[in-house]
N, CA, C and O atoms as a printed pandas DataFrame, in Angstrom:
     atom_number atom_name residue_name chain_id  residue_number  x_coord  y_coord  z_coord
0              1         N          GLN        A               1  135.581  187.437  132.619
1              2        CA          GLN        A               1  134.728  188.654  131.937
2              3         C          GLN        A               1  135.088  189.413  130.801
3              4         O          GLN        A               1  136.143  189.122  130.239
4              5         N          VAL        A               2  134.672  189.964  130.542
5              6        CA          VAL        A               2  135.089  190.179  129.318
6              7         C          VAL        A               2  134.950  191.361  129.092
7              8         O          VAL        A               2  133.912  192.017  129.009
8              9         N          GLN        A               3  136.314  191.753  128.953
9             10        CA          GLN        A               3  137.074  193.469  128.855
10            11         C          GLN        A               3  137.560  194.217  127.091
11            12         O          GLN        A               3  137.515  193.462  126.120
12            13         N          LEU        A               4  137.855  195.245  126.965
13            14        CA          LEU        A               4  138.970  195.456  126.901
14            15         C          LEU        A               4  140.075  196.172  126.680
15            16         O          LEU        A               4  139.845  197.377  126.784
16            17         N          VAL        A               5  140.793  196.004  126.509
17            18        CA          VAL        A               5  142.146  196.648  127.448
18            19         C          VAL        A               5  143.203  196.935  126.262
19            20         O          VAL        A               5  143.520  196.117  125.399
20            21         N          GLU        A               6  143.859  198.717  126.429
21            22        CA          GLU        A               6  144.349  199.277  125.454
22            23         C          GLU        A               6  145.454  199.251  126.380
23            24         O          GLU        A               6  145.335  199.423  127.593
24            25         N          SER        A               7  147.128  198.906  125.431
25            26        CA          SER        A               7  148.109  199.495  125.733
26            27         C          SER        A               7  149.094  199.940  124.514
27            28         O          SER        A               7  148.664  199.890  123.361
28            29         N          GLY        A               8  150.465  200.389  124.792
29            30        CA          GLY        A               8  151.595  201.020  124.035
30            31         C          GLY        A               8  151.501  202.313  123.764
31            32         O          GLY        A               8  151.697  202.766  122.636
32            33         N          GLY        A               9  151.157  203.093  124.896
33            34        CA          GLY        A               9  150.696  204.337  124.623
34            35         C          GLY        A               9  152.109  205.183  125.414
35            36         O          GLY        A               9  152.656  204.272  126.035
36            37         N          GLY        A              10  152.527  205.855  125.542
37            38        CA          GLY        A              10  153.552  206.169  126.237
38            39         C          GLY        A              10  153.854  208.032  125.928
39            40         O          GLY        A              10  152.993  208.911  125.954
40            41         N          LEU        A              11  155.731  208.244  125.577
41            42        CA          LEU        A              11  155.633  209.448  125.927
42            43         C          LEU        A              11  156.837  209.522  124.626
43            44         O          LEU        A              11  157.949  208.994  124.629
44            45         N          VAL        A              12  156.256  210.289  123.635
45            46        CA          VAL        A              12  157.516  210.255  121.915
46            47         C          VAL        A              12  157.226  211.268  121.730
47            48         O          VAL        A              12  156.145  211.840  121.864
48            49         N          GLN        A              13  158.272  211.626  121.369
49            50        CA          GLN        A              13  159.414  213.144  121.114
50            51         C          GLN        A              13  158.046  213.254  119.369
51            52         O          GLN        A              13  157.436  212.318  118.853
52            53         N          ALA        A              14  158.042  214.825  118.944
53            54        CA          ALA        A              14  157.564  214.862  117.527
54            55         C          ALA        A              14  157.790  214.310  116.719
55            56         O          ALA        A              14  159.005  214.278  116.524
56            57         N          GLY        A              15  157.106  213.660  115.887
57            58        CA          GLY        A              15  158.031  213.355  114.054
58            59         C          GLY        A              15  157.372  211.636  114.882
59            60         O          GLY        A              15  156.517  211.089  114.185
60            61         N          GLY        A              16  157.694  210.962  116.070
61            62        CA          GLY        A              16  157.715  209.860  116.268
62            63         C          GLY        A              16  156.542  209.071  116.217
63            64         O          GLY        A              16  155.540  209.680  115.843
64            65         N          SER        A              17  156.366  207.515  116.581
65            66        CA          SER        A              17  155.694  206.275  116.204
66            67         C          SER        A              17  155.379  205.900  117.189
67            68         O          SER        A              17  156.122  206.117  118.146
68            69         N          LEU        A              18  153.976  205.079  117.402
69            70        CA          LEU        A              18  153.514  204.719  118.422
70            71         C          LEU        A              18  152.377  203.810  117.579
71            72         O          LEU        A              18  151.552  204.219  116.762
72            73         N          ARG        A              19  152.683  202.032  118.193
73            74        CA          ARG        A              19  151.514  201.864  118.670
74            75         C          ARG        A              19  150.501  201.598  119.075
75            76         O          ARG        A              19  150.608  202.602  119.779
76            77         N          LEU        A              20  149.289  201.098  119.423
77            78        CA          LEU        A              20  148.530  201.191  120.324
78            79         C          LEU        A              20  147.261  199.579  119.632
79            80         O          LEU        A              20  146.606  199.329  118.620
80            81         N          THR        A              21  147.626  198.790  121.240
81            82        CA          THR        A              21  146.590  197.950  120.385
82            83         C          THR        A              21  145.693  197.819  122.060
83            84         O          THR        A              21  145.788  198.191  123.229
84            85         N          CYS        A              22  144.612  196.821  120.913
85            86        CA          CYS        A              22  143.481  196.885  121.692
86            87         C          CYS        A              22  142.469  195.263  122.320
87            88         O          CYS        A              22  141.250  195.248  122.490
88            89         N          ALA        A              23  143.108  194.463  122.476
89            90        CA          ALA        A              23  142.743  193.294  123.027
90            91         C          ALA        A              23  141.449  193.106  124.046
91            92         O          ALA        A              23  141.248  193.395  125.226
92            93         N          ALA        A              24  140.742  192.529  123.086
93            94        CA          ALA        A              24  139.269  191.616  123.774
94            95         C          ALA        A              24  139.682  190.829  124.547
95            96         O          ALA        A              24  140.636  190.282  123.995
96            97         N          SER        A              25  139.498  190.318  125.785
97            98        CA          SER        A              25  139.818  189.409  126.474
98            99         C          SER        A              25  138.392  188.564  126.942
99           100         O          SER        A              25  137.425  189.225  127.321
100          101         N          GLY        A              26  138.340  187.471  126.907
101          102        CA          GLY        A              26  136.902  186.661  127.158
102          103         C          GLY        A              26  136.325  184.927  126.333
103          104         O          GLY        A              26  136.443  184.757  125.119
104          105         N          SER        A              27  136.001  184.324  126.850
105          106        CA          SER        A              27  135.813  182.966  125.594
106          107         C          SER        A              27  134.655  182.882  124.757
107          108         O          SER        A              27  133.517  182.775  125.214
108          109         N          ASP        A              28  134.975  182.937  123.333
109          110        CA          ASP        A              28  133.912  183.145  122.526
110          111         C          ASP        A              28  133.412  184.136  121.926
111          112         O          ASP        A              28  132.330  184.147  121.340
112          113         N          LEU        A              29  134.167  185.017  122.039
113          114        CA          LEU        A              29  134.177  186.258  121.549
114          115         C          LEU        A              29  134.990  186.612  120.328
115          116         O          LEU        A              29  136.058  186.096  119.999
116          117         N          SER        A              30  134.392  187.475  119.766
117          118        CA          SER        A              30  134.404  187.945  118.796
118          119         C          SER        A              30  134.006  189.712  118.589
119          120         O          SER        A              30  133.166  190.194  119.349
120          121         N          ILE        A              31  134.649  190.564  117.560
121          122        CA          ILE        A              31  134.835  191.759  117.754
122          123         C          ILE        A              31  134.300  192.404  116.178
123          124         O          ILE        A              31  135.029  192.377  115.187
124          125         N          ASN        A              32  132.931  192.958  116.180
125          126        CA          ASN        A              32  132.711  193.766  114.933
126          127         C          ASN        A              32  133.215  194.454  115.051
127          128         O          ASN        A              32  134.388  194.217  115.339
128          129         N          TYR        A              33  132.825  195.728  114.946
129          130        CA          TYR        A              33  132.956  197.298  114.810
130          131         C          TYR        A              33  134.059  197.948  115.090
131          132         O          TYR        A              33  134.863  197.298  114.423
132          133         N          ALA        A              34  134.496  198.542  115.462
133          134        CA          ALA        A              34  135.951  198.954  116.130
134          135         C          ALA        A              34  136.088  200.166  116.009
135          136         O          ALA        A              34  136.128  200.649  114.877
136          137         N          ALA        A              35  136.201  201.022  117.222
137          138        CA          ALA        A              35  136.759  202.282  116.579
138          139         C          ALA        A              35  137.640  202.874  118.150
139          140         O          ALA        A              35  137.367  202.629  119.325
140          141         N          TRP        A              36  138.926  203.850  117.458
141          142        CA          TRP        A              36  139.325  204.741  118.527
142          143         C          TRP        A              36  139.313  205.670  118.812
143          144         O          TRP        A              36  139.625  206.519  117.978
144          145         N          TYR        A              37  138.994  206.025  119.988
145          146        CA          TYR        A              37  138.648  207.692  120.358
146          147         C          TYR        A              37  139.974  208.692  120.757
147          148         O          TYR        A              37  139.435  209.099  121.786
148          149         N          ARG        A              38  140.383  208.915  120.756
149          150        CA          ARG        A              38  140.647  210.028  122.103
150          151         C          ARG        A              38  140.372  211.140  122.567
151          152         O          ARG        A              38  139.538  211.777  121.924
152          153         N          GLN        A              39  140.988  211.834  123.915
153          154        CA          GLN        A              39  140.132  213.235  124.519
154          155         C          GLN        A              39  141.578  213.158  125.446
155          156         O          GLN        A              39  142.058  212.186  126.030
156          157         N          ALA        A              40  142.156  214.785  125.334
157          158        CA          ALA        A              40  142.779  216.034  125.841
158          159         C          ALA        A              40  142.501  216.620  127.232
159          160         O          ALA        A              40  141.518  216.061  127.720
160          161         N          PRO        A              41  142.848  217.236  127.765
161          162        CA          PRO        A              41  142.813  217.679  129.067
162          163         C          PRO        A              41  141.925  218.596  128.567
163          164         O          PRO        A              41  142.146  219.356  127.624
164          165         N          GLY        A              42  140.541  218.486  129.450
165          166        CA          GLY        A              42  139.479  219.703  129.060
166          167         C          GLY        A              42  138.464  219.918  128.101
167          168         O          GLY        A              42  137.503  220.687  128.078
168          169         N          LYS        A              43  138.947  218.960  127.214
169          170        CA          LYS        A              43  137.875  218.558  125.590
170          171         C          LYS        A              43  137.367  217.206  125.993
171          172         O          LYS        A              43  137.713  216.473  126.919
172          173         N          GLN        A              44  136.293  217.039  124.892
173          174        CA          GLN        A              44  135.901  216.050  124.867
174          175         C          GLN        A              44  136.103  215.027  124.121
175          176         O          GLN        A              44  137.010  215.090  123.291
176          177         N          ARG        A              45  135.282  213.805  124.242
177          178        CA          ARG        A              45  136.427  212.690  123.548
178          179         C          ARG        A              45  136.029  212.776  122.031
179          180         O          ARG        A              45  134.960  213.149  121.550
180          181         N          ASP        A              46  136.823  212.469  121.593
181          182        CA          ASP        A              46  136.668  212.276  119.601
182          183         C          ASP        A              46  136.781  211.315  119.200
183          184         O          ASP        A              46  137.743  210.805  119.773
184          185         N          LEU        A              47  136.333  210.595  118.435
185          186        CA          LEU        A              47  136.369  209.721  117.272
186          187         C          LEU        A              47  138.527  209.984  116.936
187          188         O          LEU        A              47  139.275  210.880  117.328
188          189         N          VAL        A              48  138.729  209.084  116.319
189          190        CA          VAL        A              48  139.483  208.977  115.393
190          191         C          VAL        A              48  139.580  208.616  114.199
191          192         O          VAL        A              48  139.560  209.222  113.128
192          193         N          ALA        A              49  139.695  207.499  114.509
193          194        CA          ALA        A              49  139.393  206.305  113.537
194          195         C          ALA        A              49  138.646  204.515  113.377
195          196         O          ALA        A              49  138.928  204.016  114.466
196          197         N          THR        A              50  138.307  204.039  113.008
197          198        CA          THR        A              50  137.472  203.200  112.710
198          199         C          THR        A              50  137.159  202.081  111.752
199          200         O          THR        A              50  137.494  202.327  110.593
200          201         N          ILE        A              51  136.646  201.013  111.942
201          202        CA          ILE        A              51  137.287  199.311  111.038
202          203         C          ILE        A              51  136.185  198.733  111.337
203          204         O          ILE        A              51  135.830  198.363  112.456
204          205         N          THR        A              52  135.473  198.617  110.084
205          206        CA          THR        A              52  134.278  197.901  109.903
206          207         C          THR        A              52  135.176  196.004  110.608
207          208         O          THR        A              52  136.348  195.875  110.961
208          209         N          SER        A              53  134.139  194.946  110.578
209          210        CA          SER        A              53  134.248  193.683  110.221
210          211         C          SER        A              53  134.785  192.865  109.654
211          212         O          SER        A              53  135.478  191.858  109.804
212          213         N          GLY        A              54  134.054  193.870  108.493
213          214        CA          GLY        A              54  135.035  193.618  107.079
214          215         C          GLY        A              54  136.404  194.339  106.660
215          216         O          GLY        A              54  137.168  194.217  105.702
216          217         N          GLY        A              55  136.373  195.133  107.789
217          218        CA          GLY        A              55  138.043  195.751  107.149
218          219         C          GLY        A              55  138.323  197.239  106.660
219          220         O          GLY        A              55  139.447  197.722  106.790
220          221         N          THR        A              56  137.224  197.984  106.070
221          222        CA          THR        A              56  136.701  199.089  105.708
222          223         C          THR        A              56  136.997  199.736  106.802
223          224         O          THR        A              56  136.670  199.159  107.840
224          225         N          THR        A              57  137.724  201.171  106.945
225          226        CA          THR        A              57  138.364  202.028  107.405
226          227         C          THR        A              57  138.253  203.312  107.129
227          228         O          THR        A              57  138.282  203.807  106.002
228          229         N          ASN        A              58  138.076  204.081  108.528
229          230        CA          ASN        A              58  137.715  205.823  108.718
230          231         C          ASN        A              58  138.588  206.361  108.860
231          232         O          ASN        A              58  139.588  205.770  109.268
232          233         N          TYR        A              59  138.621  208.013  108.532
233          234        CA          TYR        A              59  139.719  208.697  109.578
234          235         C          TYR        A              59  138.720  209.658  109.693
235          236         O          TYR        A              59  137.652  209.855  109.113
236          237         N          VAL        A              60  139.558  210.407  110.915
237          238        CA          VAL        A              60  138.985  211.997  111.161
238          239         C          VAL        A              60  140.349  212.636  110.147
239          240         O          VAL        A              60  141.413  212.089  109.860
240          241         N          ASP        A              61  139.824  213.978  109.774
241          242        CA          ASP        A              61  140.780  214.337  108.693
242          243         C          ASP        A              61  142.278  214.614  109.356
243          244         O          ASP        A              61  143.320  214.863  108.749
244          245         N          SER        A              62  142.085  214.507  110.657
245          246        CA          SER        A              62  143.662  215.461  111.323
246          247         C          SER        A              62  145.000  214.578  111.117
247          248         O          SER        A              62  146.188  214.821  110.904
248          249         N          VAL        A              63  143.757  212.797  111.384
249          250        CA          VAL        A              63  145.182  212.087  111.087
250          251         C          VAL        A              63  145.837  210.832  109.745
251          252         O          VAL        A              63  146.610  209.891  109.562
252          253         N          LYS        A              64  145.061  211.516  109.249
253          254        CA          LYS        A              64  144.389  210.609  107.778
254          255         C          LYS        A              64  146.239  211.212  107.549
255          256         O          LYS        A              64  146.732  212.187  108.117
256          257         N          GLY        A              65  147.096  210.074  106.348
257          258        CA          GLY        A              65  147.502  209.759  106.275
258          259         C          GLY        A              65  149.156  209.691  107.195
259          260         O          GLY        A              65  150.310  209.602  106.775
260          261         N          ARG        A              66  148.649  209.771  108.422
261          262        CA          ARG        A              66  149.994  209.597  110.026
262          263         C          ARG        A              66  149.227  208.024  110.014
263          264         O          ARG        A              66  149.817  207.020  109.614
264          265         N          PHE        A              67  147.735  208.020  110.556
265          266        CA          PHE        A              67  147.364  207.029  111.271
266          267         C          PHE        A              67  147.403  205.671  110.901
267          268         O          PHE        A              67  146.804  205.434  109.852
268          269         N          THR        A              68  147.662  205.202  111.174
269          270        CA          THR        A              68  146.315  203.605  110.306
270          271         C          THR        A              68  145.495  202.161  110.957
271          272         O          THR        A              68  146.178  201.184  111.264
272          273         N          ILE        A              69  144.546  202.152  111.063
273          274        CA          ILE        A              69  143.901  201.217  112.371
274          275         C          ILE        A              69  143.762  200.347  111.724
275          276         O          ILE        A              69  143.468  200.681  110.576
276          277         N          SER        A              70  143.864  198.742  111.964
277          278        CA          SER        A              70  143.598  197.459  111.597
278          279         C          SER        A              70  143.396  196.804  112.955
279          280         O          SER        A              70  143.494  197.068  114.153
280          281         N          ARG        A              71  142.932  195.417  111.816
281          282        CA          ARG        A              71  142.080  193.972  113.026
282          283         C          ARG        A              71  143.180  192.825  112.473
283          284         O          ARG        A              71  143.580  192.618  111.328
284          285         N          ASP        A              72  143.581  192.021  114.016
285          286        CA          ASP        A              72  143.963  190.517  113.164
286          287         C          ASP        A              72  142.282  189.419  114.531
287          288         O          ASP        A              72  142.122  188.930  115.650
288          289         N          ASN        A              73  141.515  189.704  113.135
289          290        CA          ASN        A              73  140.472  189.409  113.910
290          291         C          ASN        A              73  140.880  187.595  114.560
291          292         O          ASN        A              73  140.011  186.960  115.157
292          293         N          ALA        A              74  142.015  187.120  114.355
293          294        CA          ALA        A              74  141.448  185.483  115.289
294          295         C          ALA        A              74  142.378  185.492  116.427
295          296         O          ALA        A              74  142.524  184.528  117.178
296          297         N          LYS        A              75  143.249  187.052  116.573
297          298        CA          LYS        A              75  143.866  187.482  117.644
298          299         C          LYS        A              75  142.511  188.393  119.042
299          300         O          LYS        A              75  142.481  188.628  120.250
300          301         N          ASN        A              76  141.307  188.672  117.366
301          302        CA          ASN        A              76  140.761  189.571  118.535
302          303         C          ASN        A              76  141.372  190.940  119.575
303          304         O          ASN        A              76  141.285  191.292  120.751
304          305         N          MET        A              77  142.069  191.446  118.204
305          306        CA          MET        A              77  142.596  192.808  118.623
306          307         C          MET        A              77  142.422  193.798  117.516
307          308         O          MET        A              77  141.946  193.619  116.394
308          309         N          VAL        A              78  142.749  194.527  117.887
309          310        CA          VAL        A              78  142.078  196.152  117.289
310          311         C          VAL        A              78  143.590  197.500  117.094
311          312         O          VAL        A              78  143.475  198.348  117.979
312          313         N          TYR        A              79  144.343  197.661  116.532
313          314        CA          TYR        A              79  145.411  197.860  116.112
314          315         C          TYR        A              79  144.820  199.765  115.460
315          316         O          TYR        A              79  143.955  200.161  114.678
316          317         N          LEU        A              80  146.058  200.559  116.480
317          318        CA          LEU        A              80  146.387  201.856  115.927
318          319         C          LEU        A              80  148.310  202.183  115.671
319          320         O          LEU        A              80  149.241  201.872  116.414
320          321         N          GLN        A              81  148.322  202.733  114.655
321          322        CA          GLN        A              81  149.519  202.504  114.275
322          323         C          GLN        A              81  149.924  204.062  114.418
323          324         O          GLN        A              81  149.162  204.706  113.697
324          325         N          MET        A              82  150.726  204.798  114.998
325          326        CA          MET        A              82  150.624  206.131  114.533
326          327         C          MET        A              82  151.989  206.833  113.933
327          328         O          MET        A              82  153.043  206.643  114.540
328          329         N          ASN        A              83  151.975  207.601  112.807
329          330        CA          ASN        A              83  153.360  207.780  112.711
330          331         C          ASN        A              83  153.712  209.345  113.150
331          332         O          ASN        A              83  152.844  209.655  113.966
332          333         N          ASN        A              84  154.604  210.436  112.954
333          334        CA          ASN        A              84  154.513  211.572  112.425
334          335         C          ASN        A              84  153.429  212.278  113.632
335          336         O          ASN        A              84  152.480  213.047  113.479
336          337         N          LEU        A              85  153.847  211.835  114.520
337          338        CA          LEU        A              85  153.283  212.570  115.180
338          339         C          LEU        A              85  153.450  213.941  116.026
339          340         O          LEU        A              85  154.561  214.430  116.232
340          341         N          LYS        A              86  152.331  214.474  116.462
341          342        CA          LYS        A              86  152.211  215.683  116.774
342          343         C          LYS        A              86  151.476  216.570  118.349
343          344         O          LYS        A              86  150.304  216.437  118.703
344          345         N          PRO        A              87  152.405  217.339  118.993
345          346        CA          PRO        A              87  151.880  217.306  120.710
346          347         C          PRO        A              87  150.106  217.799  120.232
347          348         O          PRO        A              87  149.228  217.612  121.074
348          349         N          GLU        A              88  149.748  218.389  118.911
349          350        CA          GLU        A              88  148.170  218.081  119.435
350          351         C          GLU        A              88  147.920  216.754  119.140
351          352         O          GLU        A              88  146.926  216.693  118.417
352          353         N          ASP        A              89  148.534  215.311  119.459
353          354        CA          ASP        A              89  147.750  213.993  119.206
354          355         C          ASP        A              89  147.898  214.170  120.672
355          356         O          ASP        A              89  146.676  214.050  120.769
356          357         N          THR        A              90  148.264  214.343  121.878
357          358        CA          THR        A              90  148.382  213.960  122.972
358          359         C          THR        A              90  147.157  214.247  123.885
359          360         O          THR        A              90  146.600  215.319  124.118
360          361         N          ALA        A              91  146.893  213.005  124.334
361          362        CA          ALA        A              91  145.810  212.526  124.565
362          363         C          ALA        A              91  145.065  211.236  125.519
363          364         O          ALA        A              91  145.971  210.800  126.228
364          365         N          VAL        A              92  144.324  210.795  125.683
365          366        CA          VAL        A              92  144.108  209.510  126.263
366          367         C          VAL        A              92  143.226  208.901  124.919
367          368         O          VAL        A              92  142.345  209.446  124.254
368          369         N          TYR        A              93  143.912  207.383  124.795
369          370        CA          TYR        A              93  143.306  206.819  123.577
370          371         C          TYR        A              93  142.431  205.657  123.937
371          372         O          TYR        A              93  142.973  204.633  124.352
372          373         N          TYR        A              94  141.063  205.723  123.812
373          374        CA          TYR        A              94  140.302  205.238  123.972
374          375         C          TYR        A              94  139.543  203.579  122.641
375          376         O          TYR        A              94  139.196  203.518  121.462
376          377         N          CYS        A              95  139.631  202.722  123.649
377          378        CA          CYS        A              95  139.305  201.695  122.424
378          379         C          CYS        A              95  137.460  201.168  122.609
379          380         O          CYS        A              95  136.895  201.063  123.698
380          381         N          ASN        A              96  137.073  201.009  121.792
381          382        CA          ASN        A              96  135.381  200.645  120.998
382          383         C          ASN        A              96  134.696  200.080  120.527
383          384         O          ASN        A              96  134.357  200.423  119.394
384          385         N          ALA        A              97  134.237  199.153  121.005
385          386        CA          ALA        A              97  133.827  197.724  119.792
386          387         C          ALA        A              97  132.688  197.096  120.052
387          388         O          ALA        A              97  132.015  196.986  121.077
388          389         N          ASP        A              98  132.587  196.747  119.093
389          390        CA          ASP        A              98  130.933  196.009  119.389
390          391         C          ASP        A              98  130.624  194.522  119.522
391          392         O          ASP        A              98  129.804  193.836  118.911
392          393         N          LEU        A              99  131.648  194.147  120.650
393          394        CA          LEU        A              99  130.959  192.941  120.475
394          395         C          LEU        A              99  130.738  191.739  120.104
395          396         O          LEU        A              99  130.598  191.934  118.897
396          397         N          GLN        A             100  130.598  190.596  120.255
397          398        CA          GLN        A             100  129.759  189.096  119.914
398          399         C          GLN        A             100  130.139  188.663  120.770
399          400         O          GLN        A             100  131.256  188.962  121.191
400          401         N          ARG        A             101  129.173  187.585  121.496
401          402        CA          ARG        A             101  129.278  186.540  122.119
402          403         C          ARG        A             101  127.920  185.774  122.413
403          404         O          ARG        A             101  126.936  186.143  123.054
404          405         N          TYR        A             102  128.261  184.224  121.533
405          406        CA          TYR        A             102  126.277  183.279  121.956
406          407         C          TYR        A             102  125.397  184.066  121.387
407          408         O          TYR        A             102  124.268  184.085  121.877
408          409         N          GLY        A             103  125.707  184.941  120.169
409          410        CA          GLY        A             103  124.177  185.307  119.507
410          411         C          GLY        A             103  124.118  186.828  120.097
411          412         O          GLY        A             103  123.551  187.785  119.569
412          413         N          SER        A             104  124.733  186.815  121.133
413          414        CA          SER        A             104  123.969  188.547  121.930
414          415         C          SER        A             104  125.427  189.694  121.513
415          416         O          SER        A             104  126.619  189.404  121.406
416          417         N          SER        A             105  124.745  190.999  121.359
417          418        CA          SER        A             105  126.153  191.619  120.740
418          419         C          SER        A             105  125.984  192.885  122.003
419          420         O          SER        A             105  124.876  192.851  122.537
420          421         N          TRP        A             106  127.038  194.097  122.592
421          422        CA          TRP        A             106  127.452  194.904  123.544
422          423         C          TRP        A             106  128.195  195.361  122.851
423          424         O          TRP        A             106  128.801  194.671  122.030
424          425         N          ARG        A             107  128.375  196.679  122.973
425          426        CA          ARG        A             107  129.562  198.406  122.438
426          427         C          ARG        A             107  129.840  198.326  124.241
427          428         O          ARG        A             107  129.158  198.439  125.260
428          429         N          SER        A             108  131.761  197.973  123.753
429          430        CA          SER        A             108  132.643  197.764  124.945
430          431         C          SER        A             108  133.243  199.769  125.285
431          432         O          SER        A             108  132.954  200.917  124.950
432          433         N          TRP        A             109  133.853  199.278  125.836
433          434        CA          TRP        A             109  135.271  200.464  126.219
434          435         C          TRP        A             109  136.408  200.512  126.676
435          436         O          TRP        A             109  136.584  200.704  127.879
436          437         N          GLY        A             110  137.185  200.386  126.018
437          438        CA          GLY        A             110  138.631  199.895  127.008
438          439         C          GLY        A             110  138.995  201.200  128.194
439          440         O          GLY        A             110  138.194  202.131  128.264
440          441         N          GLN        A             111  140.169  201.195  129.051
441          442        CA          GLN        A             111  140.198  201.880  130.438
442          443         C          GLN        A             111  141.164  203.275  129.470
443          444         O          GLN        A             111  141.337  204.438  129.836
444          445         N          GLY        A             112  141.542  202.742  128.452
445          446        CA          GLY        A             112  142.254  203.771  127.646
446          447         C          GLY        A             112  144.256  203.874  128.031
447          448         O          GLY        A             112  144.887  203.520  129.027
448          449         N          THR        A             113  144.720  204.532  126.686
449          450        CA          THR        A             113  146.104  204.682  127.719
450          451         C          THR        A             113  146.145  205.984  126.937
451          452         O          THR        A             113  145.264  206.446  126.212
452          453         N          GLN        A             114  147.468  206.539  127.256
453          454        CA          GLN        A             114  147.805  208.398  127.497
454          455         C          GLN        A             114  149.331  208.289  126.110
455          456         O          GLN        A             114  150.534  208.133  125.898
456          457         N          VAL        A             115  148.764  208.388  125.883
457          458        CA          VAL        A             115  149.908  209.134  124.337
458          459         C          VAL        A             115  150.480  210.653  124.493
459          460         O          VAL        A             115  150.040  211.372  123.596
460          461         N          THR        A             116  151.342  211.320  125.394
461          462        CA          THR        A             116  152.085  212.226  125.057
462          463         C          THR        A             116  152.575  211.897  124.277
463          464         O          THR        A             116  152.575  210.807  123.704
464          465         N          VAL        A             117  153.511  213.538  123.983
465          466        CA          VAL        A             117  153.981  214.656  122.284
466          467         C          VAL        A             117  154.951  215.449  122.823
467          468         O          VAL        A             117  154.513  216.599  122.877
468          469         N          SER        A             118  155.628  215.405  123.082
469          470        CA          SER        A             118  156.711  216.642  123.128
470          471         C          SER        A             118  157.411  216.974  121.840
471          472         O          SER        A             118  158.252  216.425  121.127
472          473         N          SER        A             119  156.595  218.304  121.828
473          474        CA          SER        A             119  157.644  219.048  120.786
474          475         C          SER        A             119  158.794  219.567  120.649
475          476         O          SER        A             119  159.137  220.031  119.562
């Protein structure tokens, strides 16, 4: 069964760093476009950062200069390095990716990982 699994969340003080990992499990699988979203309590799920298969990245203004999205195609992994974290970054972070296998492609979500930033 193909799935996306996030890890790396946790509790950190303001100004600290975390690195989130999104791993795609399954044979003969590749990740095309990928993105990180986040959802704070009582709020909608918002886009944070995107990365294309060629490595082009984009960020929401609130995380520019602090977060970096990257990927390792050989490992089928996508990362989100988060530096200088702020309490307003507290949310459940979700990986979202276009997966491809045997000529078929589909969009998939991970289960989410909690990031809590204390002031």
